[in-house]
């Protein structure tokens, strides 16, 4: 992949998305071995900068880097000079002076990874920027769908929840649409972007309509950390109208899969019986996160010869 950075799905062509998913099938096999390590990125230094909390993304990037033998450095905001008033640009210039090969960044400001990319010689990977994009999440979601369904083109996918403030929704709508899936969203009006219909997705009137006859149903968490505005009367009411519950299973196709990027708020956007039930692929998404992040690192750093991932 001649691309230097992975900043968003918006930049990627369907060919590039397929190339990442194809390579992730190979990198997944490394995680299934007894010795889960190949020397491909030996000598490369990767900085993980997480300015927002993360469990899955941060750990899976670190595991992916270690499985590829890269040297991994984790940057903690609370222990850094950012907390002493250093600007983000100055921090970035100082990081660049240490000559890392890759910077993985999660930041609350939409577009900050793009700004960083302009200041750095290193490759920059967006691990989530504000409400904007979370490209590796969309890629691991597509990998999971492709594994279960064989292809993405022609599938009907419902995304339920806080569409307006979710970077997962933003990247998934782009990624699924580029790969030929039909996307339907459903949320309280206060959680839908004003121009949602211009994105080409369908907007369902209620949960039953949204999930009936779908191949994939994805539930999203309420992004309460993004602003202080309350967008619904109560969590109880939200769960009543927008939460996936056992009573909804009757409307799903037998082979429908249920997805959630995590972290889950059980009893709010999804009930425990559904999250842990037979249609759920939530933990498969987490496993595929390591494989996709290995593939992205290899493609950004290694060019095409990285298809040789054997040890
Ligand atoms: N899906 C996701 O981004 O999870 P984390 O916030 O735990 O990284």
Tab-separated table of C-alpha atoms and ligand atoms in Angstrom:
chain	number	residue	atom	x	y	z
A	1	UNK	CA	0.000	0.000	0.000
A	2	UNK	CA	1.793	3.218	-1.079
A	3	UNK	CA	-0.302	5.124	1.492
A	4	UNK	CA	1.756	6.560	4.378
A	5	UNK	CA	-1.011	7.174	6.938
A	6	UNK	CA	-4.335	5.627	7.900
A	7	UNK	CA	-6.413	8.640	8.925
A	8	UNK	CA	-9.904	7.588	7.906
A	9	UNK	CA	-12.035	5.268	5.824
A	10	UNK	CA	-12.981	8.331	3.753
A	11	UNK	CA	-9.504	8.194	2.160
A	12	UNK	CA	-9.576	4.480	1.273
A	13	UNK	CA	-10.725	2.909	-1.983
A	14	UNK	CA	-12.693	-0.374	-1.995
A	15	UNK	CA	-9.522	-2.004	-3.383
A	16	UNK	CA	-7.447	-0.794	-0.425
A	17	UNK	CA	-10.111	-1.948	2.057
A	18	UNK	CA	-10.141	-5.406	0.442
A	19	UNK	CA	-6.331	-5.509	0.506
A	20	UNK	CA	-6.278	-4.820	4.277
A	21	UNK	CA	-8.954	-7.464	4.919
A	22	UNK	CA	-7.149	-10.034	2.754
A	23	UNK	CA	-3.896	-9.460	4.621
A	24	UNK	CA	-5.716	-9.616	7.984
A	25	UNK	CA	-6.734	-13.193	7.125
A	26	UNK	CA	-3.008	-14.050	7.010
A	27	UNK	CA	-2.054	-12.086	10.117
A	28	UNK	CA	-4.867	-13.796	12.039
A	29	UNK	CA	-3.098	-17.112	11.540
A	30	UNK	CA	-0.082	-15.751	13.474
A	31	UNK	CA	-2.287	-15.279	16.542
A	32	UNK	CA	-3.432	-18.896	16.259
A	33	UNK	CA	0.128	-20.296	16.529
A	34	UNK	CA	1.833	-21.369	19.763
A	35	UNK	CA	4.627	-18.843	19.137
A	36	UNK	CA	2.638	-15.736	18.207
A	37	UNK	CA	5.493	-13.657	16.810
A	38	UNK	CA	7.148	-12.886	13.471
A	39	UNK	CA	10.227	-10.673	12.963
A	40	UNK	CA	8.747	-8.506	10.181
A	41	UNK	CA	8.836	-5.131	11.985
A	42	UNK	CA	12.010	-5.718	14.025
A	43	UNK	CA	13.828	-2.421	14.627
A	44	UNK	CA	10.733	-0.261	14.064
A	45	UNK	CA	9.606	2.005	16.928
A	46	UNK	CA	5.884	2.615	17.385
A	47	UNK	CA	4.435	5.230	19.753
A	48	UNK	CA	0.926	4.691	21.098
A	49	UNK	CA	-0.585	8.051	22.119
A	50	UNK	CA	-3.949	7.688	23.784
A	51	UNK	CA	-5.426	10.989	24.970
A	52	UNK	CA	-8.771	9.262	25.650
A	53	UNK	CA	-9.582	6.037	27.514
A	54	UNK	CA	-9.374	2.757	25.619
A	55	UNK	CA	-9.269	-0.939	26.400
A	56	UNK	CA	-9.721	-2.829	23.115
A	57	UNK	CA	-8.007	-0.447	20.675
A	58	UNK	CA	-4.967	0.345	22.821
A	59	UNK	CA	-4.295	-3.233	23.872
A	60	UNK	CA	-4.903	-4.740	20.449
A	61	UNK	CA	-2.553	-2.224	18.807
A	62	UNK	CA	0.103	-3.070	21.392
A	63	UNK	CA	-0.400	-6.817	20.960
A	64	UNK	CA	-0.317	-6.408	17.160
A	65	UNK	CA	2.961	-4.480	17.395
A	66	UNK	CA	4.561	-7.040	19.709
A	67	UNK	CA	3.469	-9.928	17.469
A	68	UNK	CA	5.265	-8.180	14.594
A	69	UNK	CA	8.401	-7.633	16.786
A	70	UNK	CA	8.200	-3.816	16.718
A	71	UNK	CA	9.460	-1.790	19.694
A	72	UNK	CA	6.379	-0.357	21.373
A	73	UNK	CA	6.288	2.798	23.504
A	74	UNK	CA	3.105	3.849	25.307
A	75	UNK	CA	2.523	7.540	25.999
A	76	UNK	CA	0.380	8.370	28.973
A	77	UNK	CA	-1.081	11.878	28.985
A	78	UNK	CA	-1.330	12.059	32.769
A	79	UNK	CA	2.408	11.388	33.167
A	80	UNK	CA	3.508	13.641	30.299
A	81	UNK	CA	4.289	17.335	29.850
A	82	UNK	CA	0.899	17.851	28.160
A	83	UNK	CA	-0.422	18.117	31.705
A	84	UNK	CA	2.172	20.903	32.339
A	85	UNK	CA	0.752	23.036	29.543
A	86	UNK	CA	2.780	21.925	26.509
A	87	UNK	CA	0.800	22.404	23.304
A	88	UNK	CA	-0.140	19.461	21.159
A	89	UNK	CA	1.941	20.837	18.282
A	90	UNK	CA	5.021	21.145	20.505
A	91	UNK	CA	4.422	17.657	21.847
A	92	UNK	CA	4.182	16.358	18.280
A	93	UNK	CA	7.417	18.109	17.219
A	94	UNK	CA	9.234	16.599	20.199
A	95	UNK	CA	7.887	13.144	19.418
A	96	UNK	CA	9.008	13.548	15.794
A	97	UNK	CA	12.522	14.386	16.994
A	98	UNK	CA	12.716	10.888	18.522
A	99	UNK	CA	12.178	9.427	15.033
A	100	UNK	CA	9.442	6.836	15.540
A	101	UNK	CA	8.287	4.827	12.529
A	102	UNK	CA	4.593	5.000	13.433
A	103	UNK	CA	2.417	7.022	15.775
A	104	UNK	CA	-0.941	5.535	16.764
A	105	UNK	CA	-3.145	8.284	18.163
A	106	UNK	CA	-6.533	8.532	19.840
A	107	UNK	CA	-7.646	12.078	20.588
A	108	UNK	CA	-10.893	13.806	21.508
A	109	UNK	CA	-10.434	16.469	18.825
A	110	UNK	CA	-11.759	15.485	15.409
A	111	UNK	CA	-9.029	15.963	12.811
A	112	UNK	CA	-6.080	15.981	15.229
A	113	UNK	CA	-4.464	12.853	13.653
A	114	UNK	CA	-4.640	14.656	10.274
A	115	UNK	CA	-2.854	17.658	11.796
A	116	UNK	CA	-0.229	15.419	13.363
A	117	UNK	CA	0.358	13.680	10.025
A	118	UNK	CA	1.340	17.025	8.473
A	119	UNK	CA	3.979	17.578	11.173
A	120	UNK	CA	5.542	14.103	11.214
A	121	UNK	CA	7.841	12.015	9.052
A	122	UNK	CA	6.335	8.988	10.794
A	123	UNK	CA	3.209	7.187	9.633
A	124	UNK	CA	0.139	8.211	11.632
A	125	UNK	CA	-2.733	5.835	12.408
A	126	UNK	CA	-6.014	7.280	13.650
A	127	UNK	CA	-7.209	5.181	16.610
A	128	UNK	CA	-10.305	7.377	17.005
A	129	UNK	CA	-10.619	11.176	16.696
A	130	UNK	CA	-13.545	12.743	18.529
A	131	UNK	CA	-16.870	12.007	16.868
A	132	UNK	CA	-15.201	11.819	13.440
A	133	UNK	CA	-13.620	8.446	12.468
A	134	UNK	CA	-12.356	5.167	13.943
A	135	UNK	CA	-11.045	3.473	10.806
A	136	UNK	CA	-9.502	0.325	12.310
A	137	UNK	CA	-12.781	-0.391	14.146
A	138	UNK	CA	-14.706	-0.300	10.849
A	139	UNK	CA	-12.086	-2.537	9.224
A	140	UNK	CA	-12.278	-5.143	11.999
A	141	UNK	CA	-16.071	-4.989	11.811
A	142	UNK	CA	-15.943	-5.658	8.068
A	143	UNK	CA	-13.473	-8.493	8.604
A	144	UNK	CA	-15.920	-10.082	11.069
A	145	UNK	CA	-18.857	-9.630	8.680
A	146	UNK	CA	-16.858	-11.039	5.769
A	147	UNK	CA	-15.770	-14.072	7.794
A	148	UNK	CA	-19.349	-14.837	8.817
A	149	UNK	CA	-21.124	-13.931	5.567
A	150	UNK	CA	-18.469	-14.587	2.923
A	151	UNK	CA	-18.847	-11.112	1.424
A	152	UNK	CA	-20.070	-7.626	2.290
A	153	UNK	CA	-21.602	-6.606	-1.039
A	154	UNK	CA	-25.399	-6.875	-1.040
A	155	UNK	CA	-25.778	-7.348	2.721
A	156	UNK	CA	-28.376	-5.402	4.684
A	157	UNK	CA	-26.885	-3.848	7.831
A	158	UNK	CA	-28.736	-2.010	10.623
A	159	UNK	CA	-26.864	0.367	12.944
A	160	UNK	CA	-28.821	1.320	16.067
A	161	UNK	CA	-27.870	4.036	18.549
A	162	UNK	CA	-25.965	7.282	18.882
A	163	UNK	CA	-25.190	7.771	15.184
A	164	UNK	CA	-24.513	11.523	15.455
A	165	UNK	CA	-21.707	11.344	18.020
A	166	UNK	CA	-20.234	7.930	17.182
A	167	UNK	CA	-16.975	7.746	15.229
A	168	UNK	CA	-17.671	4.008	14.868
A	169	UNK	CA	-20.905	4.825	13.048
A	170	UNK	CA	-19.110	7.396	10.894
A	171	UNK	CA	-16.411	4.970	9.748
A	172	UNK	CA	-18.766	2.008	9.412
A	173	UNK	CA	-21.317	3.859	7.271
A	174	UNK	CA	-18.489	4.881	4.926
A	175	UNK	CA	-16.835	1.452	4.895
A	176	UNK	CA	-20.014	-0.617	4.470
A	177	UNK	CA	-21.327	1.692	1.734
A	178	UNK	CA	-18.013	1.618	-0.159
A	179	UNK	CA	-18.078	-2.194	-0.065
A	180	UNK	CA	-21.637	-2.403	-1.415
A	181	UNK	CA	-23.732	-3.058	1.713
A	182	UNK	CA	-27.098	-1.372	2.265
A	183	UNK	CA	-27.089	0.514	5.576
A	184	UNK	CA	-30.129	1.391	7.694
A	185	UNK	CA	-29.808	3.510	10.834
A	186	UNK	CA	-32.208	4.000	13.731
A	187	UNK	CA	-31.895	6.367	16.685
A	188	UNK	CA	-33.778	9.097	18.488
A	189	UNK	CA	-33.948	12.136	16.169
A	190	UNK	CA	-31.609	13.905	18.598
A	191	UNK	CA	-28.973	11.239	17.892
A	192	UNK	CA	-29.095	11.397	14.104
A	193	UNK	CA	-26.880	13.797	12.122
A	194	UNK	CA	-28.924	16.596	10.544
A	195	UNK	CA	-27.912	15.582	7.002
A	196	UNK	CA	-28.083	11.806	7.550
A	197	UNK	CA	-30.131	11.128	4.394
A	198	UNK	CA	-27.420	12.753	2.266
A	199	UNK	CA	-25.063	9.928	3.295
A	200	UNK	CA	-27.228	7.493	1.316
A	201	UNK	CA	-28.371	5.385	4.286
A	202	UNK	CA	-31.970	4.434	5.068
A	203	UNK	CA	-33.499	5.826	8.257
A	204	UNK	CA	-35.921	3.437	9.992
A	205	UNK	CA	-38.862	4.702	12.030
A	206	UNK	CA	-38.582	2.148	14.826
A	207	UNK	CA	-36.442	-0.722	16.081
A	208	UNK	CA	-38.624	-3.466	14.631
A	209	UNK	CA	-38.487	-1.947	11.133
A	210	UNK	CA	-34.743	-1.364	11.455
A	211	UNK	CA	-33.782	-4.943	12.308
A	212	UNK	CA	-36.336	-6.987	10.342
A	213	UNK	CA	-34.758	-8.944	7.477
A	214	UNK	CA	-31.230	-7.664	8.180
A	215	UNK	CA	-28.028	-9.712	7.845
A	216	UNK	CA	-26.184	-7.690	10.467
A	217	UNK	CA	-27.435	-5.647	13.432
A	218	UNK	CA	-24.926	-3.368	15.148
A	219	UNK	CA	-25.732	-1.700	18.477
A	220	UNK	CA	-23.829	1.414	19.577
A	221	UNK	CA	-23.153	2.924	22.984
A	222	UNK	CA	-24.479	6.361	23.912
A	223	UNK	CA	-21.478	8.719	23.634
A	224	UNK	CA	-22.223	10.750	26.744
A	225	UNK	CA	-18.602	11.910	26.999
A	226	UNK	CA	-18.866	13.917	23.744
A	227	UNK	CA	-21.113	16.702	25.098
A	228	UNK	CA	-23.124	17.527	28.195
A	229	UNK	CA	-26.465	17.692	26.384
A	230	UNK	CA	-29.010	15.066	27.409
A	231	UNK	CA	-30.473	13.659	24.189
A	232	UNK	CA	-33.227	11.502	25.728
A	233	UNK	CA	-35.356	11.624	28.893
A	234	UNK	CA	-33.835	8.648	30.754
A	235	UNK	CA	-31.729	5.512	30.260
A	236	UNK	CA	-34.800	3.426	31.074
A	237	UNK	CA	-36.790	5.063	28.295
A	238	UNK	CA	-33.858	4.753	25.915
A	239	UNK	CA	-33.632	1.010	26.599
A	240	UNK	CA	-37.376	0.638	26.101
A	241	UNK	CA	-37.386	2.106	22.583
A	242	UNK	CA	-33.818	1.658	21.312
A	243	UNK	CA	-32.297	-1.219	23.337
A	244	UNK	CA	-31.871	-4.636	21.686
A	245	UNK	CA	-33.761	-7.181	23.781
A	246	UNK	CA	-34.736	-10.851	23.591
A	247	UNK	CA	-38.229	-9.861	22.442
A	248	UNK	CA	-36.630	-8.516	19.236
A	249	UNK	CA	-35.043	-11.851	18.293
A	250	UNK	CA	-38.284	-12.931	16.575
A	251	UNK	CA	-37.737	-10.237	13.913
A	252	UNK	CA	-34.164	-11.298	13.065
A	253	UNK	CA	-33.115	-13.630	10.289
A	254	UNK	CA	-31.876	-16.987	11.649
A	255	UNK	CA	-28.348	-16.245	10.430
A	256	UNK	CA	-28.282	-12.579	11.464
A	257	UNK	CA	-25.196	-11.557	13.443
A	258	UNK	CA	-25.261	-9.045	16.299
A	259	UNK	CA	-22.291	-6.715	16.690
A	260	UNK	CA	-21.145	-4.067	19.164
A	261	UNK	CA	-17.768	-2.261	19.138
A	262	UNK	CA	-17.589	-2.117	22.945
A	263	UNK	CA	-17.575	-1.006	25.632
A	264	UNK	CA	-21.089	-2.370	26.186
A	265	UNK	CA	-23.569	-0.684	28.507
A	266	UNK	CA	-25.637	-3.750	29.401
A	267	UNK	CA	-29.306	-3.000	29.845
A	268	UNK	CA	-29.054	0.277	27.918
A	269	UNK	CA	-28.339	-0.236	24.187
A	270	UNK	CA	-28.222	-4.048	24.457
A	271	UNK	CA	-29.501	-6.521	27.042
A	272	UNK	CA	-27.072	-9.106	28.488
A	273	UNK	CA	-29.022	-12.066	27.023
A	274	UNK	CA	-28.542	-10.610	23.534
A	275	UNK	CA	-24.909	-9.550	24.001
A	276	UNK	CA	-24.005	-13.037	25.255
A	277	UNK	CA	-26.467	-14.919	23.029
A	278	UNK	CA	-25.864	-17.247	20.055
A	279	UNK	CA	-26.111	-14.505	17.398
A	280	UNK	CA	-23.504	-12.278	19.067
A	281	UNK	CA	-20.057	-11.955	17.416
A	282	UNK	CA	-18.817	-9.265	19.791
A	283	UNK	CA	-15.742	-11.161	20.990
A	284	UNK	CA	-14.898	-12.220	17.417
A	285	UNK	CA	-14.738	-8.494	16.642
A	286	UNK	CA	-12.176	-8.087	19.424
A	287	UNK	CA	-10.045	-11.001	18.127
A	288	UNK	CA	-10.148	-9.573	14.619
A	289	UNK	CA	-8.985	-6.219	15.965
A	290	UNK	CA	-5.500	-7.638	16.502
A	291	UNK	CA	-5.382	-9.147	12.997
A	292	UNK	CA	-6.585	-5.965	11.276
A	293	UNK	CA	-4.143	-3.769	13.201
A	294	UNK	CA	-1.268	-6.106	12.310
A	295	UNK	CA	-2.315	-5.859	8.652
A	296	UNK	CA	-2.508	-2.055	8.733
A	297	UNK	CA	0.936	-1.772	10.355
A	298	UNK	CA	2.439	-4.127	7.794
A	299	UNK	CA	0.888	-2.349	4.840
A	300	UNK	CA	1.913	1.134	6.011
A	301	UNK	CA	5.466	0.085	6.862
A	302	UNK	CA	6.262	-2.805	4.659
A	303	UNK	CA	4.938	-2.317	1.160
A	304	UNK	CA	3.769	-5.336	-0.758
A	305	UNK	CA	6.499	-7.774	0.333
A	306	UNK	CA	4.806	-8.032	3.745
A	307	UNK	CA	2.518	-10.685	2.312
A	308	UNK	CA	5.328	-12.974	3.489
A	309	UNK	CA	4.260	-13.065	7.130
A	310	UNK	CA	5.628	-16.535	7.853
A	311	UNK	CA	8.458	-16.913	10.346
B	1	LIG	N1	-14.180	-0.141	20.294
B	1	LIG	C1	-13.321	0.634	20.959
B	1	LIG	O1	-12.793	1.588	20.413
B	1	LIG	O2	-13.097	0.270	22.248
B	1	LIG	P1	-12.069	0.989	23.216
B	1	LIG	O3	-12.621	2.377	23.498
B	1	LIG	O4	-12.010	0.136	24.462
B	1	LIG	O5	-10.756	1.078	22.529
